[in-house]
């Protein structure tokens, strides 16, 4: 995931927010076949695994061959206009084969389903079924409705749903790394962001179910879990909020915050690596950083999206912190976790009213922090958001693109510097599989989340291997295994 993500298509590889993944095949001899394509963030990919789990009980196998599907689901993203356009093009294409196979059922899930509700079904007539992120338990009923000749929609957002009791069917799994969703929704209302509207109110998942899912993954041989949420630092489980207590080992009814949950997962097995995403600069606590420092198996890496280097723009974005506050957090990370801690960011370029000087402040913040990598986007106005209501999208597209290009060039330069600094160092790498280019090489990541490639020799997937770094590109470290 350390490729730089851009909307200029400079480096459009697998992406965190615009990636597409299709289903792997599960074959249990069931009669109907589900093909599911996921767009957007990791939470959507994780949700597709919940959908596959719900439908497996209803007689659906998954398939990676769209031609043999009886049911096609697109699990969609609304974060930027371009993400929605991609899905629209895909739906047009799929409607092409629906003409040859009229019994094919096409459904839209996820954030775009939630945002557009019945529009794609009733006005544009390009889907048969619409289900928002909190409506997946209703899918069997919705499918039956379509089977009986009716259109089916559920975009109800819940205050409680976490799918905590369901065991995801791992799709596209490498058998080594997996994601565990620990919370849903977001209460932050960053002014540019559609997520609070598409995913609803924030709610945390029962710590028991998180720990059980992690234990099950360990028993299946998984070696790394990433705890997922839009803002993991506001994870909170308490009797007051959830009508259910967490009784700790000493028999005391305890509030479980993110630092506590992270520590409990880390204690499950020293062989299990733990990552988490995403942290919010206003909410990440020193307690979280101290837990990270105390456990070797919690990866030394923080993704801390800054969005802008200008305090005025941050205020308009409703991010809840200033440039100075953010830089103080970076100082705390370096103080508690050391200079080796991997750091990455998200940046929005060309927010309404962004002046040339404010853009320079984003560039100068990058000079101060020197991220190992970043996800960079130009501002895309999203209907219904606070920014769309209050601010005119007035930075011309050419200016947005030019500024984004400057930010990307700076990031590329720092990524290369950061990787060159690693030449001569030895890292413990968890092997995730063969390198994309050649089966003679293996690929994995070090604790700081950098991709490392080395000659396979006799090493295999799932092993921890010490690798001496000998060379690099801006996106990858290259090395050889050492004893
Ligand atoms: N919860 C995470 C981010 C989720 S969205 C967080 O708070 O950091 C992922 C990223 O998409 C955001 O960090 C932001 O950089 C980008 N993004 C969100 N809305 C956007 C918009 N309207 N235009 C451009 N980029 C946007
Ligand atoms: Fe969106 Fe802000 Fe919530 Fe992230 S924290 S999902 S950017 S509203
Ligand atoms: Fe996209 Fe929804 Fe995730 S808008 S980024 S899929 S929460």
Coordinates of C-alpha atoms and ligand atoms in Angstrom, one line a residue:
X1 CA 0.0 0.0 0.0
X2 CA 2.9 2.4 -0.2
X3 CA 2.3 3.5 -3.7
X4 CA 1.5 7.1 -4.0
X5 CA -2.1 7.7 -4.9
X6 CA -2.9 10.5 -7.2
X7 CA -5.7 11.6 -9.3
X8 CA -3.3 12.6 -12.0
X9 CA -2.7 9.0 -12.7
X10 CA 1.0 9.4 -12.2
X11 CA 1.3 6.3 -10.1
X12 CA -2.0 4.6 -10.3
X13 CA -1.4 1.2 -8.8
X14 CA -3.3 -0.6 -6.1
X15 CA -4.8 2.2 -4.0
X16 CA -6.2 2.6 -0.6
X17 CA -9.2 4.7 -1.6
X18 CA -9.8 3.9 -5.3
X19 CA -8.7 0.3 -5.6
X20 CA -10.9 -2.4 -7.0
X21 CA -10.8 -6.0 -5.8
X22 CA -12.9 -8.8 -7.1
X23 CA -13.9 -11.9 -5.3
X24 CA -11.9 -15.0 -5.0
X25 CA -13.7 -18.2 -5.6
X26 CA -15.3 -20.3 -2.8
X27 CA -16.9 -23.5 -4.0
X28 CA -19.1 -25.5 -1.7
X29 CA -21.4 -26.8 -4.4
X30 CA -24.1 -24.2 -3.8
X31 CA -26.3 -23.3 -6.6
X32 CA -26.1 -19.5 -7.1
X33 CA -22.9 -17.6 -7.6
X34 CA -22.1 -14.2 -6.3
X35 CA -19.5 -11.9 -7.9
X36 CA -18.6 -8.9 -5.7
X37 CA -16.3 -6.0 -6.7
X38 CA -15.2 -3.6 -4.0
X39 CA -14.2 0.0 -4.4
X40 CA -12.9 2.6 -2.0
X41 CA -11.4 2.2 1.4
X42 CA -10.4 -0.9 3.4
X43 CA -13.6 -0.8 5.3
X44 CA -15.5 -1.5 2.1
X45 CA -13.3 -4.5 1.4
X46 CA -13.9 -5.7 4.9
X47 CA -17.7 -5.2 4.5
X48 CA -17.6 -7.3 1.3
X49 CA -16.3 -10.2 3.4
X50 CA -19.3 -9.7 5.7
X51 CA -21.6 -9.7 2.7
X52 CA -20.1 -13.0 1.5
X53 CA -20.5 -14.5 4.9
X54 CA -24.2 -13.5 5.1
X55 CA -24.9 -14.9 1.6
X56 CA -22.9 -18.1 2.1
X57 CA -25.6 -19.1 4.6
X58 CA -28.2 -18.4 1.9
X59 CA -26.9 -20.7 -0.8
X60 CA -24.4 -18.4 -2.6
X61 CA -20.8 -19.3 -3.5
X62 CA -18.5 -16.5 -4.5
X63 CA -16.9 -16.5 -7.9
X64 CA -14.1 -14.4 -9.5
X65 CA -15.5 -15.1 -13.0
X66 CA -18.1 -12.5 -13.7
X67 CA -19.4 -14.5 -16.6
X68 CA -20.7 -17.3 -14.4
X69 CA -22.3 -15.0 -11.8
X70 CA -26.0 -15.0 -11.0
X71 CA -25.6 -12.0 -8.7
X72 CA -23.2 -9.1 -9.3
X73 CA -22.6 -6.7 -6.4
X74 CA -20.6 -3.5 -6.6
X75 CA -19.6 -2.3 -3.1
X76 CA -19.0 1.4 -3.8
X77 CA -17.3 4.5 -2.7
X78 CA -18.4 8.2 -2.8
X79 CA -15.4 9.9 -1.4
X80 CA -14.6 11.8 -4.5
X81 CA -16.6 12.4 -7.7
X82 CA -14.1 10.3 -9.7
X83 CA -14.8 7.3 -7.5
X84 CA -18.5 7.5 -8.3
X85 CA -17.8 8.0 -12.0
X86 CA -15.8 4.8 -12.1
X87 CA -18.7 2.9 -10.6
X88 CA -21.2 4.4 -13.1
X89 CA -19.0 3.3 -16.0
X90 CA -18.8 -0.1 -14.6
X91 CA -22.6 -0.3 -14.1
X92 CA -23.1 0.7 -17.7
X93 CA -20.8 -2.1 -18.8
X94 CA -22.5 -4.7 -16.6
X95 CA -25.9 -3.7 -18.0
X96 CA -24.4 -4.6 -21.3
X97 CA -24.2 -8.3 -20.3
X98 CA -27.5 -8.1 -18.5
X99 CA -29.1 -7.7 -21.9
X100 CA -27.7 -11.2 -22.8
X101 CA -28.6 -12.7 -19.4
X102 CA -31.8 -11.0 -18.2
X103 CA -32.0 -13.2 -15.0
X104 CA -28.8 -11.6 -13.8
X105 CA -29.3 -9.7 -10.6
X106 CA -27.3 -6.5 -10.2
X107 CA -27.0 -4.7 -6.9
X108 CA -25.2 -1.7 -5.6
X109 CA -23.9 -1.7 -2.0
X110 CA -21.8 0.7 0.1
X111 CA -21.4 4.4 0.2
X112 CA -22.8 5.3 -3.2
X113 CA -25.9 3.2 -2.5
X114 CA -26.4 5.1 0.7
X115 CA -25.8 8.5 -0.9
X116 CA -27.9 8.1 -4.0
X117 CA -30.6 5.8 -2.4
X118 CA -33.3 5.0 -5.0
X119 CA -31.8 7.2 -7.7
X120 CA -29.9 4.5 -9.5
X121 CA -32.8 2.1 -9.2
X122 CA -35.8 4.2 -10.0
X123 CA -34.5 7.1 -12.1
X124 CA -31.6 5.6 -13.9
X125 CA -32.8 2.0 -13.8
X126 CA -29.3 0.5 -13.8
X127 CA -29.6 -1.7 -10.7
X128 CA -32.1 -4.1 -9.2
X129 CA -31.1 -3.8 -5.6
X130 CA -29.7 -1.1 -3.4
X131 CA -28.3 -1.8 0.1
X132 CA -26.5 0.8 2.3
X133 CA -23.6 -0.2 4.6
X134 CA -25.8 -1.0 7.6
X135 CA -28.4 -3.0 5.6
X136 CA -26.4 -6.2 4.7
X137 CA -28.3 -8.5 7.1
X138 CA -31.3 -7.7 5.0
X139 CA -29.7 -8.9 1.8
X140 CA -31.3 -12.3 1.7
X141 CA -34.7 -10.7 2.0
X142 CA -33.9 -8.0 -0.7
X143 CA -32.7 -10.7 -3.1
X144 CA -35.9 -12.7 -2.6
X145 CA -37.8 -9.5 -3.4
X146 CA -36.0 -9.1 -6.6
X147 CA -36.5 -12.8 -7.4
X148 CA -40.2 -12.1 -7.0
X149 CA -40.1 -9.4 -9.6
X150 CA -39.8 -6.4 -7.2
X151 CA -37.2 -3.7 -6.8
X152 CA -35.4 -3.8 -3.5
X153 CA -33.9 -1.0 -1.4
X154 CA -32.6 -0.7 2.2
X155 CA -30.5 2.4 3.1
X156 CA -31.4 2.5 6.7
X157 CA -28.5 3.6 8.8
X158 CA -28.2 2.1 12.2
X159 CA -26.8 3.3 15.5
X160 CA -25.9 -0.2 16.7
X161 CA -25.0 -2.4 13.8
X162 CA -21.3 -3.6 13.9
X163 CA -21.8 -7.1 12.3
X164 CA -19.7 -8.0 15.4
X165 CA -21.1 -11.5 15.6
X166 CA -20.4 -12.5 12.0
X167 CA -17.3 -14.3 10.8
X168 CA -16.1 -12.7 7.6
X169 CA -15.4 -15.0 4.6
X170 CA -11.9 -13.9 3.8
X171 CA -11.8 -12.9 0.1
X172 CA -8.6 -12.4 -1.9
X173 CA -6.8 -13.5 1.2
X174 CA -3.0 -14.1 1.2
X175 CA -3.5 -16.2 4.4
X176 CA -1.0 -14.0 6.2
X177 CA -2.6 -10.5 6.7
X178 CA -6.2 -9.6 7.5
X179 CA -8.3 -6.7 8.5
X180 CA -10.5 -6.5 11.5
X181 CA -13.2 -3.8 11.6
X182 CA -13.4 -2.4 15.2
X183 CA -15.9 0.4 14.7
X184 CA -18.2 1.8 12.1
X185 CA -19.3 5.3 11.0
X186 CA -17.8 8.6 11.9
X187 CA -19.0 11.6 14.1
X188 CA -16.3 14.0 13.0
X189 CA -18.0 16.0 10.2
X190 CA -14.8 17.2 8.5
X191 CA -16.4 19.7 6.1
X192 CA -15.2 18.1 2.9
X193 CA -16.2 14.5 3.8
X194 CA -19.1 12.5 2.8
X195 CA -18.4 9.5 5.1
X196 CA -20.6 10.7 8.1
X197 CA -23.5 10.8 5.6
X198 CA -22.8 7.5 4.0
X199 CA -21.7 5.5 7.0
X200 CA -23.7 7.1 9.8
X201 CA -23.0 7.6 13.5
X202 CA -19.9 6.2 15.0
X203 CA -20.2 3.0 17.0
X204 CA -17.6 0.6 18.5
X205 CA -17.6 -3.1 18.3
X206 CA -17.7 -5.3 21.3
X207 CA -14.0 -6.0 22.4
X208 CA -14.9 -9.7 22.9
X209 CA -15.8 -10.1 19.3
X210 CA -12.7 -8.2 18.2
X211 CA -10.5 -10.5 20.3
X212 CA -12.3 -13.6 19.2
X213 CA -11.8 -12.7 15.5
X214 CA -8.1 -12.1 16.1
X215 CA -7.8 -15.4 17.9
X216 CA -9.5 -17.2 15.1
X217 CA -7.2 -15.6 12.6
X218 CA -4.2 -16.7 14.7
X219 CA -5.5 -20.2 14.8
X220 CA -5.8 -20.2 11.0
X221 CA -2.1 -19.2 10.7
X222 CA -2.6 -15.4 10.0
X223 CA 0.4 -13.3 11.2
X224 CA -0.8 -9.8 10.9
X225 CA -4.0 -7.9 11.6
X226 CA -5.0 -4.3 10.9
X227 CA -7.6 -2.8 13.2
X228 CA -9.9 -0.7 11.1
X229 CA -12.0 2.3 11.7
X230 CA -12.4 5.9 10.2
X231 CA -11.1 7.2 13.5
X232 CA -9.7 4.4 15.6
X233 CA -8.6 6.7 18.4
X234 CA -12.2 7.4 19.3
X235 CA -12.9 3.7 19.9
X236 CA -14.9 3.4 23.1
X237 CA -16.7 0.5 24.8
X238 CA -18.4 1.3 28.0
X239 CA -21.5 0.0 29.9
X240 CA -23.0 3.5 29.5
X241 CA -22.7 3.6 25.7
X242 CA -23.3 0.0 24.9
X243 CA -25.5 -1.3 27.7
X244 CA -22.9 -4.0 28.2
X245 CA -20.0 -3.9 30.5
X246 CA -16.4 -5.0 29.9
X247 CA -15.2 -6.8 33.0
X248 CA -11.4 -7.0 33.1
X249 CA -9.3 -9.7 34.6
X250 CA -9.4 -8.1 38.0
X251 CA -13.3 -8.3 37.9
X252 CA -13.6 -4.5 37.4
X253 CA -16.1 -2.9 35.0
X254 CA -13.8 -1.0 32.8
X255 CA -14.2 1.5 29.9
X256 CA -12.2 0.1 26.9
X257 CA -10.5 2.8 24.8
X258 CA -8.4 2.3 21.8
X259 CA -5.1 2.1 23.8
X260 CA -6.7 -0.7 25.9
X261 CA -8.0 -2.6 22.9
X262 CA -4.7 -2.4 21.1
X263 CA -2.9 -3.7 24.1
X264 CA -5.3 -6.6 24.5
X265 CA -4.9 -7.6 20.8
X266 CA -1.1 -7.3 21.1
X267 CA -1.1 -9.6 24.2
X268 CA -2.8 -12.4 22.2
X269 CA 0.4 -13.7 20.6
X270 CA 4.0 -12.2 20.2
X271 CA 3.9 -13.8 16.7
X272 CA 1.0 -11.6 15.6
X273 CA 1.8 -8.2 14.1
X274 CA -0.7 -5.5 14.7
X275 CA -1.4 -2.4 12.6
X276 CA -4.3 0.1 12.7
X277 CA -5.9 2.7 10.5
X278 CA -6.9 5.5 10.6
X279 CA -5.6 7.8 13.4
X280 CA -7.0 11.3 13.8
X281 CA -4.5 13.9 14.9
X282 CA -6.9 15.5 17.3
X283 CA -7.7 12.2 19.0
X284 CA -4.5 10.0 19.0
X285 CA -3.3 9.9 22.6
X286 CA 0.1 9.5 24.2
X287 CA -1.4 6.3 25.8
X288 CA -1.7 4.8 22.3
X289 CA 1.9 5.7 21.5
X290 CA 3.1 4.3 24.8
X291 CA 1.3 1.0 24.1
X292 CA 2.9 0.9 20.7
X293 CA 6.3 1.5 22.3
X294 CA 5.7 -1.3 24.9
X295 CA 4.9 -4.1 22.4
X296 CA 7.3 -5.2 19.8
X297 CA 4.5 -6.8 17.8
X298 CA 2.7 -3.5 17.3
X299 CA 4.1 -2.1 14.1
X300 CA 6.1 1.1 14.4
X301 CA 4.1 3.1 11.9
X302 CA 1.4 5.8 12.1
X303 CA -0.8 7.0 9.3
X304 CA -1.8 10.5 10.5
X305 CA -3.6 12.4 7.8
X306 CA -2.9 16.1 8.0
X307 CA -5.0 17.2 5.0
X308 CA -3.5 20.7 4.9
X309 CA -0.5 22.6 6.3
X310 CA -2.5 25.8 6.8
X311 CA -4.3 26.4 10.2
X312 CA -6.9 28.6 8.4
X313 CA -7.8 25.8 5.9
X314 CA -7.7 23.2 8.7
X315 CA -10.3 25.3 10.6
X316 CA -12.5 25.5 7.5
X317 CA -12.1 21.8 7.1
X318 CA -13.4 21.4 10.7
X319 CA -10.5 19.1 11.5
X320 CA -10.2 20.2 15.1
X321 CA -6.5 20.9 15.2
X322 CA -4.0 23.5 13.9
X323 CA -0.7 23.2 12.1
X324 CA 1.1 23.7 15.5
X325 CA -1.0 21.0 17.2
X326 CA -0.3 18.6 14.4
X327 CA 3.4 19.2 14.5
X328 CA 3.4 18.7 18.3
X329 CA 1.8 15.3 17.7
X330 CA 4.5 14.5 15.3
X331 CA 7.0 15.5 18.0
X332 CA 5.3 13.2 20.5
X333 CA 5.4 10.3 18.0
X334 CA 9.1 10.8 17.5
X335 CA 9.8 11.2 21.2
X336 CA 7.9 8.1 22.2
X337 CA 8.5 5.9 19.2
X338 CA 11.8 7.2 17.9
X339 CA 12.8 8.5 14.5
X340 CA 12.5 5.1 12.9
X341 CA 8.7 5.2 13.2
X342 CA 7.1 5.1 9.8
X343 CA 4.8 8.1 9.1
X344 CA 2.3 8.7 6.3
X345 CA -0.4 11.2 5.5
X346 CA -3.4 12.1 3.4
X347 CA -3.5 15.6 1.8
X348 CA -6.3 17.5 0.1
X349 CA -5.0 20.1 -2.3
X350 CA -7.1 23.1 -3.5
X351 CA -9.7 23.2 -0.8
X352 CA -12.1 26.2 -1.3
X353 CA -10.3 29.5 -0.9
X354 CA -6.8 27.9 -0.6
X355 CA -4.3 30.7 -1.5
X356 CA -0.9 30.2 -3.0
X357 CA 0.6 31.0 0.4
X358 CA -1.5 28.4 2.1
X359 CA -0.5 25.8 -0.5
X360 CA 3.1 26.7 0.3
X361 CA 2.3 26.0 4.0
X362 CA 1.3 22.4 3.0
X363 CA 4.6 22.1 1.2
X364 CA 6.6 23.5 4.1
X365 CA 4.8 21.1 6.5
X366 CA 6.0 18.3 4.3
X367 CA 9.5 19.6 4.7
X368 CA 9.2 19.5 8.4
X369 CA 7.6 16.1 8.8
X370 CA 9.2 14.3 5.8
X371 CA 6.6 11.6 5.5
X372 CA 7.7 8.2 4.2
X373 CA 4.7 8.3 1.8
X374 CA 1.3 10.0 1.4
X375 CA -2.0 9.7 -0.3
X376 CA -2.7 13.0 -2.1
X377 CA -5.9 14.2 -3.7
X378 CA -7.2 17.4 -5.1
X379 CA -10.4 18.6 -3.5
X380 CA -13.6 17.2 -4.9
X381 CA -16.8 18.9 -3.8
X382 CA -19.3 16.4 -2.4
X383 CA -23.0 17.2 -2.4
X384 CA -24.5 17.8 1.1
X385 CA -21.3 18.3 2.9
X386 CA -20.6 21.3 5.1
X387 CA -18.0 22.6 2.6
X388 CA -20.4 22.2 -0.3
X389 CA -23.0 24.2 1.6
X390 CA -20.7 26.9 2.9
X391 CA -17.7 27.4 0.5
X392 CA -17.5 27.9 -3.2
X393 CA -15.2 25.3 -5.0
X394 CA -13.2 28.2 -6.4
X395 CA -9.7 26.9 -7.0
X396 CA -9.6 26.4 -10.8
X397 CA -8.9 22.8 -11.8
X398 CA -5.6 23.6 -13.5
X399 CA -4.4 25.3 -10.3
X400 CA -5.5 22.3 -8.2
X401 CA -3.6 20.0 -10.6
X402 CA -0.5 22.1 -10.6
X403 CA -0.4 22.3 -6.8
X404 CA -1.1 18.6 -6.5
X405 CA 1.7 17.9 -8.9
X406 CA 4.0 20.0 -6.7
X407 CA 2.9 18.1 -3.6
X408 CA 3.4 14.7 -5.3
X409 CA 6.9 15.7 -6.5
X410 CA 7.9 16.7 -3.0
X411 CA 6.5 13.5 -1.6
X412 CA 8.3 11.4 -4.2
X413 CA 11.5 13.1 -3.3
X414 CA 11.1 12.4 0.4
X415 CA 10.0 8.8 -0.2
X416 CA 13.2 8.2 -2.0
X417 CA 15.3 9.9 0.6
X418 CA 13.6 7.9 3.3
X419 CA 14.2 4.6 1.4
X420 CA 17.8 5.5 0.7
X421 CA 18.4 6.0 4.4
X422 CA 17.4 2.4 4.9
X423 CA 20.1 1.0 2.7
X424 CA 22.5 -1.0 4.9
X425 CA 19.9 -1.6 7.6
X426 CA 18.4 -5.0 8.4
X427 CA 14.6 -5.3 9.0
X428 CA 12.4 -8.1 10.1
X429 CA 10.0 -8.6 7.1
X430 CA 6.7 -10.6 7.3
X431 CA 6.5 -12.4 3.9
X432 CA 3.1 -11.9 2.2
X433 CA 3.8 -13.8 -1.0
X434 CA 5.7 -13.7 -4.2
X435 CA 6.8 -10.4 -5.7
X436 CA 4.4 -9.2 -8.4
X437 CA 7.2 -9.2 -11.0
X438 CA 8.9 -12.6 -10.4
X439 CA 8.2 -15.8 -8.4
X440 CA 12.0 -15.9 -7.6
X441 CA 11.4 -13.0 -5.3
X442 CA 9.3 -12.6 -2.2
X443 CA 7.5 -9.6 -1.0
X444 CA 6.6 -8.4 2.5
X445 CA 6.6 -5.3 4.7
X446 CA 8.8 -4.1 7.5
X447 CA 7.4 -2.8 10.7
X448 CA 7.3 0.8 9.3
X449 CA 5.1 -0.5 6.5
X450 CA 7.6 -0.3 3.7
X451 CA 7.4 -2.9 1.0
X452 CA 10.6 -5.1 0.9
X453 CA 11.5 -7.4 -1.9
X454 CA 14.2 -10.1 -1.7
X455 CA 15.4 -13.3 -3.3
X456 CA 13.1 -16.2 -2.3
X457 CA 15.7 -18.9 -1.6
X458 CA 13.9 -21.3 0.7
X459 CA 11.7 -18.8 2.5
X460 CA 7.9 -18.9 2.2
X461 CA 4.8 -16.9 2.8
X462 CA 4.0 -16.2 6.5
X463 CA 7.6 -16.3 7.7
X464 CA 9.4 -13.5 9.5
X465 CA 12.7 -13.0 7.6
X466 CA 15.6 -10.6 8.4
X467 CA 16.4 -8.7 5.3
X468 CA 19.5 -6.5 4.7
X469 CA 18.5 -3.6 2.5
X470 CA 20.9 -3.1 -0.5
X471 CA 19.0 -1.0 -2.9
X472 CA 15.7 0.9 -3.3
X473 CA 13.3 2.8 -5.5
X474 CA 10.9 5.5 -4.2
X475 CA 8.3 2.8 -3.5
X476 CA 10.2 -0.3 -2.5
X477 CA 13.2 -1.6 -0.6
X478 CA 15.3 -4.3 -2.2
X479 CA 17.5 -6.6 -0.2
X480 CA 18.7 -10.1 0.7
X481 CA 17.8 -12.4 3.5
X482 CA 20.4 -12.7 6.3
X483 CA 20.5 -15.1 9.2
Ligands
LIG1 N1 -11.1 8.8 8.2 C1 -10.0 9.1 7.6 C2 -10.1 9.3 6.1 C3 -11.1 8.8 5.3 S1 -11.3 9.3 3.7 C4 -9.4 10.3 8.2 O1 -10.0 11.1 8.8 O2 -8.2 10.6 7.9 C5 -9.7 9.2 3.1 C6 -9.1 10.4 2.5 O3 -9.8 10.9 1.4 C7 -9.1 11.6 3.5 O4 -8.1 11.6 4.4 C8 -9.0 12.8 2.6 O5 -7.6 13.1 2.4 C9 -9.5 12.3 1.3 N2 -10.8 12.9 1.0 C10 -12.0 12.8 1.7 N3 -12.9 13.6 1.2 C11 -12.4 14.2 0.1 C12 -12.8 15.2 -0.9 N4 -14.1 15.7 -0.8 N5 -12.0 15.6 -1.9 C13 -10.7 15.1 -1.9 N6 -10.2 14.2 -1.0 C14 -11.0 13.8 0.0
LIG2 FE1 -14.3 11.9 7.0 FE2 -13.2 13.3 8.8 FE3 -14.6 11.2 9.5 FE4 -12.2 10.9 8.3 S1 -12.6 11.8 10.3 S2 -14.1 9.8 7.8 S3 -12.2 12.6 6.9 S4 -15.4 13.0 8.6
LIG3 FE1 -15.3 5.6 0.2 FE2 -17.2 5.0 1.9 FE3 -14.7 4.3 2.4 S1 -17.0 6.9 0.8 S2 -13.5 5.9 1.4 S3 -16.0 3.6 0.8 S4 -16.2 4.9 3.9

